[in-house]
Amino acid sequence: MKIIIIGLGNFGRSLALNLTDNGHEVFGIDHKMEKVDLLKDHIANVVCMDANNEAAYKVLPIQQANLGIVAIGENEGASIVTTAILKKYKNLRIVSRSLSKIHDTILEAMGINDIIHPEQDAAFRLTKQISFNYALDYFRVDNKHSIAEVFSPSSFNGKSVKSLKLTQKYSVSLITIIRDIINPISSKGTYTRKVIGLVTGDTILKKGDILTLFGSNKSIMNFLKDKNSNYD
């Protein structure tokens, strides 16, 4: 995928490096040469230009790009003008960083569906890491609900999913299970961690399973607190 990232501060720079590492063709843009210099040896295309100057976009392959990310984090006005310029390119999906509630409102009025809040999301994840002891990872669904990967408590070993009554007792739903499975092509008996797929009531839990749960943040935290003493 060909991606244009405008704004190469900490967030934009990390995004550019990670997307490049994942095989995407990234064009990094910033109006400060020192930020451009930090990336010039790490991504193939990096340009110093004023993203609020519409004429400057002629140097970019913007007609061929798939995605434009406005990652500007210091100036709401510059971010809004940049987003407005990108909106003129109908081929481009736009992801725009928001810096405030008013910024959200303006972007929504402009028809931007993909609005991101890196600082809020990072704070949310850190809060969950602190609050959700024994949880491995989280996906925020909204402000009140999450999907969490948690180690299966030892008290669950050998029991069927239906016998645990997760919805009735804990108000959480089991989406799937991640399990260590013997690698069939290995002669050394090594294990590969895989998603087992659709879970039924008859699925038996095993030691080392990772449960993918959906529920309210409160329900997941209560589940973890209740099962805290049952982890090995």
GROMACS .gro file of C-alpha atoms in nm:
model
  232
    1MET     CA    1   0.000   0.000   0.000
    2LYS     CA    2   0.119   0.353  -0.080
    3ILE     CA    3   0.075   0.573   0.227
    4ILE     CA    4   0.137   0.945   0.283
    5ILE     CA    5   0.203   1.053   0.641
    6ILE     CA    6   0.194   1.426   0.716
    7GLY     CA    7   0.353   1.525   1.045
    8LEU     CA    8   0.668   1.345   1.159
    9GLY     CA    9   0.665   1.407   1.533
   10ASN     CA   10   0.693   1.113   1.770
   11PHE     CA   11   0.364   0.959   1.658
   12GLY     CA   12   0.406   1.016   1.285
   13ARG     CA   13   0.767   0.900   1.290
   14SER     CA   14   0.682   0.577   1.474
   15LEU     CA   15   0.396   0.516   1.234
   16ALA     CA   16   0.620   0.570   0.930
   17LEU     CA   17   0.885   0.329   1.059
   18ASN     CA   18   0.637   0.058   1.156
   19LEU     CA   19   0.443   0.078   0.829
   20THR     CA   20   0.769   0.063   0.632
   21ASP     CA   21   0.876  -0.243   0.831
   22ASN     CA   22   0.544  -0.403   0.737
   23GLY     CA   23   0.617  -0.363   0.366
   24HIS     CA   24   0.422  -0.047   0.282
   25GLU     CA   25   0.556   0.232   0.063
   26VAL     CA   26   0.557   0.535   0.291
   27PHE     CA   27   0.599   0.903   0.201
   28GLY     CA   28   0.679   1.107   0.510
   29ILE     CA   29   0.607   1.482   0.510
   30ASP     CA   30   0.704   1.754   0.757
   31HIS     CA   31   0.783   2.125   0.738
   32LYS     CA   32   1.078   2.093   0.977
   33MET     CA   33   1.403   1.972   0.821
   34GLU     CA   34   1.531   1.826   1.147
   35LYS     CA   35   1.237   1.585   1.157
   36VAL     CA   36   1.291   1.493   0.793
   37ASP     CA   37   1.659   1.427   0.862
   38LEU     CA   38   1.571   1.182   1.138
   39LEU     CA   39   1.389   0.960   0.888
   40LYS     CA   40   1.577   1.004   0.562
   41ASP     CA   41   1.795   0.696   0.620
   42HIS     CA   42   1.507   0.479   0.740
   43ILE     CA   43   1.222   0.521   0.492
   44ALA     CA   44   1.249   0.547   0.115
   45ASN     CA   45   1.063   0.876   0.067
   46VAL     CA   46   1.068   1.175   0.299
   47VAL     CA   47   0.997   1.534   0.196
   48CYS     CA   48   1.032   1.871   0.369
   49MET     CA   49   0.734   2.084   0.267
   50ASP     CA   50   0.452   2.298   0.401
   51ALA     CA   51   0.146   2.074   0.400
   52ASN     CA   52  -0.079   2.382   0.408
   53ASN     CA   53   0.051   2.487   0.065
   54GLU     CA   54  -0.175   2.314  -0.183
   55ALA     CA   55   0.065   2.370  -0.473
   56ALA     CA   56   0.336   2.175  -0.292
   57TYR     CA   57   0.141   1.850  -0.330
   58LYS     CA   58   0.243   1.836  -0.695
   59VAL     CA   59   0.572   1.675  -0.588
   60LEU     CA   60   0.387   1.385  -0.425
   61PRO     CA   61   0.240   1.076  -0.596
   62ILE     CA   62  -0.086   1.155  -0.427
   63GLN     CA   63  -0.304   1.039  -0.716
   64GLN     CA   64  -0.155   0.691  -0.677
   65ALA     CA   65  -0.167   0.681  -0.297
   66ASN     CA   66  -0.417   0.467  -0.108
   67LEU     CA   67  -0.408   0.632   0.231
   68GLY     CA   68  -0.331   0.976   0.372
   69ILE     CA   69  -0.261   1.009   0.744
   70VAL     CA   70  -0.264   1.354   0.903
   71ALA     CA   71  -0.045   1.299   1.210
   72ILE     CA   72   0.018   1.666   1.295
   73GLY     CA   73   0.022   1.700   1.672
   74GLU     CA   74   0.111   2.060   1.749
   75ASN     CA   75  -0.122   2.283   1.549
   76GLU     CA   76  -0.495   2.221   1.510
   77GLY     CA   77  -0.531   2.483   1.239
   78ALA     CA   78  -0.255   2.329   1.028
   79SER     CA   79  -0.406   1.985   1.077
   80ILE     CA   80  -0.751   2.099   0.966
   81VAL     CA   81  -0.621   2.280   0.656
   82THR     CA   82  -0.410   1.976   0.561
   83THR     CA   83  -0.711   1.748   0.599
   84ALA     CA   84  -0.920   1.983   0.382
   85ILE     CA   85  -0.657   1.971   0.107
   86LEU     CA   86  -0.643   1.590   0.118
   87LYS     CA   87  -1.024   1.575   0.095
   88LYS     CA   88  -0.999   1.704  -0.261
   89TYR     CA   89  -0.834   1.379  -0.367
   90LYS     CA   90  -1.128   1.140  -0.403
   91ASN     CA   91  -0.905   0.833  -0.437
   92LEU     CA   92  -0.758   0.882  -0.092
   93ARG     CA   93  -0.880   0.732   0.231
   94ILE     CA   94  -0.800   0.983   0.507
   95VAL     CA   95  -0.709   0.915   0.869
   96SER     CA   96  -0.676   1.230   1.076
   97ARG     CA   97  -0.537   1.284   1.424
   98SER     CA   98  -0.757   1.491   1.654
   99LEU     CA   99  -0.624   1.714   1.929
  100SER     CA  100  -0.948   1.816   2.102
  101LYS     CA  101  -1.326   1.774   2.116
  102ILE     CA  102  -1.371   2.077   1.888
  103HIS     CA  103  -1.121   1.923   1.645
  104ASP     CA  104  -1.334   1.606   1.648
  105THR     CA  105  -1.644   1.808   1.562
  106ILE     CA  106  -1.474   1.986   1.272
  107LEU     CA  107  -1.335   1.662   1.128
  108GLU     CA  108  -1.673   1.493   1.154
  109ALA     CA  109  -1.834   1.791   0.978
  110MET     CA  110  -1.576   1.750   0.701
  111GLY     CA  111  -1.684   1.389   0.656
  112ILE     CA  112  -1.375   1.227   0.808
  113ASN     CA  113  -1.473   0.887   0.944
  114ASP     CA  114  -1.131   0.772   1.064
  115ILE     CA  115  -1.035   0.996   1.356
  116ILE     CA  116  -0.758   0.890   1.593
  117HIS     CA  117  -0.651   1.003   1.940
  118PRO     CA  118  -0.303   0.853   2.001
  119GLU     CA  119  -0.253   1.005   2.346
  120GLN     CA  120  -0.597   0.901   2.470
  121ASP     CA  121  -0.556   0.550   2.329
  122ALA     CA  122  -0.212   0.512   2.489
  123ALA     CA  123  -0.350   0.633   2.822
  124PHE     CA  124  -0.644   0.393   2.790
  125ARG     CA  125  -0.416   0.096   2.727
  126LEU     CA  126  -0.186   0.187   3.016
  127THR     CA  127  -0.486   0.225   3.246
  128LYS     CA  128  -0.608  -0.120   3.146
  129GLN     CA  129  -0.261  -0.271   3.190
  130ILE     CA  130  -0.254  -0.134   3.543
  131SER     CA  131  -0.616  -0.218   3.623
  132PHE     CA  132  -0.649  -0.554   3.444
  133ASN     CA  133  -0.393  -0.769   3.624
  134TYR     CA  134  -0.311  -1.093   3.438
  135ALA     CA  135  -0.449  -0.963   3.107
  136LEU     CA  136  -0.219  -0.984   2.806
  137ASP     CA  137  -0.372  -0.741   2.559
  138TYR     CA  138  -0.679  -0.525   2.499
  139PHE     CA  139  -0.882  -0.390   2.212
  140ARG     CA  140  -1.099  -0.092   2.294
  141VAL     CA  141  -1.448  -0.130   2.146
  142ASP     CA  142  -1.582   0.190   2.300
  143ASN     CA  143  -1.542   0.379   2.627
  144LYS     CA  144  -1.723   0.108   2.824
  145HIS     CA  145  -1.640  -0.219   2.646
  146SER     CA  146  -1.323  -0.406   2.556
  147ILE     CA  147  -1.196  -0.730   2.412
  148ALA     CA  148  -0.926  -0.872   2.638
  149GLU     CA  149  -0.684  -1.164   2.609
  150VAL     CA  150  -0.637  -1.326   2.950
  151PHE     CA  151  -0.468  -1.639   3.076
  152SER     CA  152  -0.715  -1.913   3.159
  153PRO     CA  153  -0.718  -1.966   3.539
  154SER     CA  154  -0.589  -2.304   3.657
  155SER     CA  155  -0.934  -2.372   3.807
  156PHE     CA  156  -1.072  -2.384   3.450
  157ASN     CA  157  -0.839  -2.665   3.336
  158GLY     CA  158  -1.028  -2.970   3.210
  159LYS     CA  159  -1.367  -2.801   3.228
  160SER     CA  160  -1.609  -2.741   2.943
  161VAL     CA  161  -1.701  -2.389   2.839
  162LYS     CA  162  -2.071  -2.445   2.918
  163SER     CA  163  -1.994  -2.562   3.271
  164LEU     CA  164  -1.816  -2.233   3.349
  165LYS     CA  165  -2.128  -2.021   3.280
  166LEU     CA  166  -1.914  -1.719   3.195
  167THR     CA  167  -2.203  -1.502   3.079
  168GLN     CA  168  -2.426  -1.583   3.375
  169LYS     CA  169  -2.154  -1.554   3.641
  170TYR     CA  170  -1.923  -1.285   3.503
  171SER     CA  171  -2.118  -1.106   3.223
  172VAL     CA  172  -1.839  -1.180   2.973
  173SER     CA  173  -1.849  -1.372   2.646
  174LEU     CA  174  -1.576  -1.610   2.527
  175ILE     CA  175  -1.494  -1.526   2.165
  176THR     CA  176  -1.218  -1.779   2.104
  177ILE     CA  177  -0.920  -1.956   2.262
  178ILE     CA  178  -0.551  -1.926   2.176
  179ARG     CA  179  -0.371  -2.254   2.243
  180ASP     CA  180  -0.026  -2.408   2.211
  181ILE     CA  181  -0.051  -2.685   1.950
  182ILE     CA  182   0.226  -2.928   1.856
  183ASN     CA  183   0.390  -2.826   1.527
  184PRO     CA  184   0.321  -3.119   1.288
  185ILE     CA  185   0.621  -3.042   1.065
  186SER     CA  186   0.871  -3.027   1.348
  187SER     CA  187   1.067  -3.335   1.459
  188LYS     CA  188   1.154  -3.173   1.794
  189GLY     CA  189   0.801  -3.156   1.933
  190THR     CA  190   0.786  -2.777   1.930
  191TYR     CA  191   0.461  -2.589   1.986
  192THR     CA  192   0.287  -2.324   1.780
  193ARG     CA  193   0.038  -2.084   1.935
  194LYS     CA  194  -0.283  -2.081   1.732
  195VAL     CA  195  -0.642  -1.959   1.751
  196ILE     CA  196  -0.859  -2.271   1.776
  197GLY     CA  197  -1.151  -2.106   1.598
  198LEU     CA  198  -1.517  -2.123   1.696
  199VAL     CA  199  -1.573  -2.217   2.060
  200THR     CA  200  -1.871  -2.436   2.155
  201GLY     CA  201  -2.016  -2.525   2.491
  202ASP     CA  202  -1.839  -2.863   2.472
  203THR     CA  203  -1.493  -2.712   2.418
  204ILE     CA  204  -1.261  -2.826   2.698
  205LEU     CA  205  -1.012  -2.576   2.840
  206LYS     CA  206  -0.649  -2.678   2.883
  207LYS     CA  207  -0.356  -2.555   3.088
  208GLY     CA  208  -0.188  -2.258   2.918
  209ASP     CA  209  -0.495  -2.152   2.719
  210ILE     CA  210  -0.545  -1.782   2.651
  211LEU     CA  211  -0.907  -1.670   2.656
  212THR     CA  212  -1.032  -1.391   2.432
  213LEU     CA  213  -1.317  -1.227   2.622
  214PHE     CA  214  -1.566  -0.956   2.536
  215GLY     CA  215  -1.748  -0.755   2.798
  216SER     CA  216  -1.777  -0.425   2.977
  217ASN     CA  217  -1.456  -0.297   3.132
  218LYS     CA  218  -1.610  -0.347   3.475
  219SER     CA  219  -1.709  -0.707   3.399
  220ILE     CA  220  -1.363  -0.798   3.272
  221MET     CA  221  -1.196  -0.640   3.576
  222ASN     CA  222  -1.435  -0.825   3.808
  223PHE     CA  223  -1.359  -1.152   3.629
  224LEU     CA  224  -0.986  -1.098   3.672
  225LYS     CA  225  -1.018  -1.000   4.038
  226ASP     CA  226  -1.234  -1.301   4.111
  227LYS     CA  227  -0.994  -1.538   3.936
  228ASN     CA  228  -0.678  -1.369   4.063
  229SER     CA  229  -0.605  -1.637   4.320
  230ASN     CA  230  -0.650  -1.918   4.068
  231TYR     CA  231  -0.358  -1.832   3.840
  232ASP     CA  232  -0.042  -2.042   3.856
   0.00000   0.00000   0.00000
